[in-house]
C-alpha positions in Angstrom: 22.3 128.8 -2.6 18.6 127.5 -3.3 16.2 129.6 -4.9 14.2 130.0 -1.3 16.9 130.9 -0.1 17.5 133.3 -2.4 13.8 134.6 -2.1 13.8 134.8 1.8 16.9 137.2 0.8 15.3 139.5 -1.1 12.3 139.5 1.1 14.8 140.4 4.0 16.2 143.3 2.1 12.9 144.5 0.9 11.6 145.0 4.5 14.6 146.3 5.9 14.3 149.2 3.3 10.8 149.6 3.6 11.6 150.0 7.3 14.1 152.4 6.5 12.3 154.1 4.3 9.1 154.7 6.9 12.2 156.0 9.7 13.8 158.7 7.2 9.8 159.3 6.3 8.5 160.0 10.3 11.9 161.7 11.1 11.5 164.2 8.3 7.8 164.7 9.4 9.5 165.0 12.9 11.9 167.9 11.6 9.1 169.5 9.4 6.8 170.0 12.4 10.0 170.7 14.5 10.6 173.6 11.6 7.2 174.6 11.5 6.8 175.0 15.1 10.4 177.0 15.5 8.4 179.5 13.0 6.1 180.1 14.7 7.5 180.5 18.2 10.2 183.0 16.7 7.0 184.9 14.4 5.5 185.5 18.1 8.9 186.2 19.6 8.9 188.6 17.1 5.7 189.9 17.4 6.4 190.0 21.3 9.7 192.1 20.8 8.6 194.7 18.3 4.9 194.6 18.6 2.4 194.0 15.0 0.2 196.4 15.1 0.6 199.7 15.9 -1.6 202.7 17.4 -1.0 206.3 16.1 -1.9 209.5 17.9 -0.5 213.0 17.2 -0.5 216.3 19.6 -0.3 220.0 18.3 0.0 222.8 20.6 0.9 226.7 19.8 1.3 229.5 22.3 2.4 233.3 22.1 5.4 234.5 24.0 7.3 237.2 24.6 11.3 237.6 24.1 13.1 236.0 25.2 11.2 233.1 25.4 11.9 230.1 27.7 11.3 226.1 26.0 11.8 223.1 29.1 11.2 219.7 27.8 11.5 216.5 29.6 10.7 213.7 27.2 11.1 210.2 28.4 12.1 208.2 24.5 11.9 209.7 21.1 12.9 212.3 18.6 13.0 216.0 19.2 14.0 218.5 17.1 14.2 222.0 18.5 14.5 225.0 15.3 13.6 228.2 15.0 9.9 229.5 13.8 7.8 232.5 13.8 8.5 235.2 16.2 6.5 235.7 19.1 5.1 232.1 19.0 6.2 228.9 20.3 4.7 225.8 18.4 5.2 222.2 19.3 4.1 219.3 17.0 4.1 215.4 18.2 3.0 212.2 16.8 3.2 209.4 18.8 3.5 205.1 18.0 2.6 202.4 20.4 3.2 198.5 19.4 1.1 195.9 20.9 0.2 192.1 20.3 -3.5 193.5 18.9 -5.0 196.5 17.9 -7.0 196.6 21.0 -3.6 196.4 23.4 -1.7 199.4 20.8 -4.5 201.6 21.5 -4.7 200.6 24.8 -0.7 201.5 25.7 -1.8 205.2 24.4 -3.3 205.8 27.6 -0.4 205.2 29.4 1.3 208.4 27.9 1.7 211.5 29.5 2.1 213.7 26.7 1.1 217.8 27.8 1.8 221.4 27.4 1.7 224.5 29.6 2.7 227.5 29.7 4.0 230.6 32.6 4.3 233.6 30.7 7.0 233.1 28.3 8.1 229.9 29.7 6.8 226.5 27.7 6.8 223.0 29.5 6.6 220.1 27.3 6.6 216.8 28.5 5.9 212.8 26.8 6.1 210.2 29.8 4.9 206.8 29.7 3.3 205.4 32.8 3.4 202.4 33.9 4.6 200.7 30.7 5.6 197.1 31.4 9.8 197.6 30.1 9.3 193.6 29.1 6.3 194.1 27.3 8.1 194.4 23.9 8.6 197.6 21.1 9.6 201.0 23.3 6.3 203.2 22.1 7.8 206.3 20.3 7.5 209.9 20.4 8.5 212.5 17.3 8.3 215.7 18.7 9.2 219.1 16.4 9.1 222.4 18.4 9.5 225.7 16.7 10.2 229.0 19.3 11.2 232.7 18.4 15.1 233.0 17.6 15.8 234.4 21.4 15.2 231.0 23.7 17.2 229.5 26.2 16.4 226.1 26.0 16.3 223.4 28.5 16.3 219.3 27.8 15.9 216.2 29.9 16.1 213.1 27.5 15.8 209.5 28.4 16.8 208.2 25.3 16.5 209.1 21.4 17.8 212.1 20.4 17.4 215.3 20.5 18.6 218.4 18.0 18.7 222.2 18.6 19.1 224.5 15.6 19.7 228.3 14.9 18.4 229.5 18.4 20.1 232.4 20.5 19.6 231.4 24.3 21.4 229.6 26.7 21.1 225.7 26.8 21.1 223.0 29.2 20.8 219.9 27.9 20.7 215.8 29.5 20.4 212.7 27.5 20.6 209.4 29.0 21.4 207.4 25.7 21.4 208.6 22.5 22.8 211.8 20.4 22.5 215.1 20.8 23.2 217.8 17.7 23.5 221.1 18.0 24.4 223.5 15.3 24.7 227.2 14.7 23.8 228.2 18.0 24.3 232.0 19.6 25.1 231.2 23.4 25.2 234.9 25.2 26.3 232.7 28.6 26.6 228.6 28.7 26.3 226.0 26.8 25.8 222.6 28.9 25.6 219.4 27.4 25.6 215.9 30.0 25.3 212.4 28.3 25.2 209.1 29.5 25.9 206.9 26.5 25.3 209.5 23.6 27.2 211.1 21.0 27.2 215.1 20.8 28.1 216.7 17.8 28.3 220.1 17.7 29.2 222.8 14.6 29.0 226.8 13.9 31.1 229.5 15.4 31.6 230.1 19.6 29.8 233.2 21.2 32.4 235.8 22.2 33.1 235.2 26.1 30.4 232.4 26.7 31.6 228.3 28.3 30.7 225.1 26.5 30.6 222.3 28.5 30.3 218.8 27.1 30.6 216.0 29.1 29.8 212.1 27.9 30.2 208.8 30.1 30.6 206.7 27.0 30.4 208.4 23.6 33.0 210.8 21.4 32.0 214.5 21.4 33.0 216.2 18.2 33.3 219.8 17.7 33.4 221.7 14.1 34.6 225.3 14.3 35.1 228.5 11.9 39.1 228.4 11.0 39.1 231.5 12.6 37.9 230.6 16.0 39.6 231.8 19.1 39.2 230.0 22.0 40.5 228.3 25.5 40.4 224.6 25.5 40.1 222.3 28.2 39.9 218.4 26.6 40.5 215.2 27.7 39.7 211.4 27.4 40.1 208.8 29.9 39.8 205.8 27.4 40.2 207.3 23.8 42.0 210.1 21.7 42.0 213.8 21.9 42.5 215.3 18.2 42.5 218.9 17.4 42.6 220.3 14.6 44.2 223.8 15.2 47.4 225.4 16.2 47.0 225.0 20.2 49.6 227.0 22.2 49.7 225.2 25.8 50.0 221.2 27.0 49.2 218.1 25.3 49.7 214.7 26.6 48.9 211.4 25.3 48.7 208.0 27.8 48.5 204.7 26.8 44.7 204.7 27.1 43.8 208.7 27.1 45.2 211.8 26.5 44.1 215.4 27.5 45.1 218.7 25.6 45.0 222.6 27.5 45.7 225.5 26.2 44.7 228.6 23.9 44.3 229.0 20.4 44.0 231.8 18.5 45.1 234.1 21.4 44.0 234.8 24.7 40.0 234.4 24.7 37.5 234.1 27.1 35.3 231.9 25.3 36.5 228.4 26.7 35.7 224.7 25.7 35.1 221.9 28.5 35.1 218.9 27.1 35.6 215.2 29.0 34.5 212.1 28.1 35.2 208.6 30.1 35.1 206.3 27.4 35.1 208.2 24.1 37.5 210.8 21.5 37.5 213.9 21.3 37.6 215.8 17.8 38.0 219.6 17.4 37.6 220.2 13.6 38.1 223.1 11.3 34.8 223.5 9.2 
């Protein structure tokens, strides 16, 4: 091989990796940008589905009532908690969070809510709607709602989704929740006790009212029950698609399927205090506290 040869070689080689070199040098410009610009389309994705900036607002409202007293609340999404305050005097707190692309569309979203108070003697209305909210426009705007009543209140909620808790009150109670959980706990129910979910959980604890009906009923979601050792009480339980446990001496039927399984009967003795409980897709737990 001749020198020139030789040369013309190297000179061959030399381009071919310089040509190499300019490919691996524009593709990883091409993946940079390509990187760069998935960033930023999944930073405004992001922004788009849970909103940057956000627009605070907060409600306070107080009223004087008579016993019993009478709390309705229809809330459309959020947090309530329901407990018991000074007598004679129903107080309800809110603060509220909208999400938008800007400042300027956050504060904007505020107008859409619906957020009021009123009052018919002893009876309070609450209610938090958002109108005409575009459901695609990202981040669900949020409500925190705390409501204190006198100790004698029946109580009555409609709940879109969140969830929603209800604490030392004596009153009946009639609650609805779309999605979400419901908690209730030492409650004195002189009558009913209604509780109708969608796709929530419902816990419930504290002792059963001599003579008064709880009814539980869930689409999709376990209902759990936690009871003085001592309870007496008729139970009516079952589960379409999921277990039904209890956790006391039951005198009466208890069958198990290969998807459900249903249990009724007495324990403790003959009562008139009875338990309702279904759920379509969901256990069912009856514990001992």
């Amino acid at each position: 091989m001749t020198t020139d040869t030789t040369n013309r070689n190297i000179i061959i080689v030399i381009v071919v990796l310089f040509a190499v070199a300019c490919c691996c040098l524009v593709a990883a410009v091409g993946v940079g940008m390509a990187v760069r610009a998935g960033r930023q389309a999944a930073q405004t994705i992001d922004r788009f589905e849970q909103g940057t900036f956000p627009a605070t607002t907060s409600f306070s409202r107080s009223y004087e009532v008579d016993d019993p007293a009478e709390l309705v609340v229809d809330l459309d999404v959020g947090s309530l908690v329901i407990a018991v305050g000074d007598d004679n005097m129903v107080q309800v707190e809110a603060t509220v969070k909208a999400f938008g692309m800007s400042d300027a569309e956050a504060q904007n979203l505020l107008q859409h809510l619906q957020l009021t108070a009123t009052q018919s003697g002893s009876r309070i209305h609450v209610v938090g709607k958002w109108n005409d909210v575009d459901p695609f426009r990202g981040r669900s705007p949020q409500i925190e709602m705390n409501i204190t009543v006198p100790q004698q209140t029946s109580v009555e909620v409609d709940l879109g989704a969140g969830s929603v808790e209800v604490v030392g009150i004596e009153g009946n109670t009639d609650i609805k929740a779309d999605v979400g959980q419901v908690t209730l706990r030492d409650l004195n129910i002189p009558e009913n006790l209604t509780v109708e979910s969608g796709v929530a959980e419902i816990n419930f604890s504290g002792p059963l009212s001599k003579d008064s009906q709880y009814r539980f009923t869930s689409d999709v979601g376990a209902i759990q029950l936690r009871l003085p050792a001592d309870s007496r009480f008729a139970i009516d339980a079952a589960s379409d698609l999921g277990a039904v446990i209890v956790d006391f001496d039951v005198v009466g039927e208890s069958t198990r399927e290969l998807t459900g399984a249903k249990v009724d009967g007495v324990v403790g003795g003959a009562s008139d205090t009875s338990l309702y409980l279904r759920s379509d897709v969901g256990a069912i737990y009856v514990r001992q506290q």
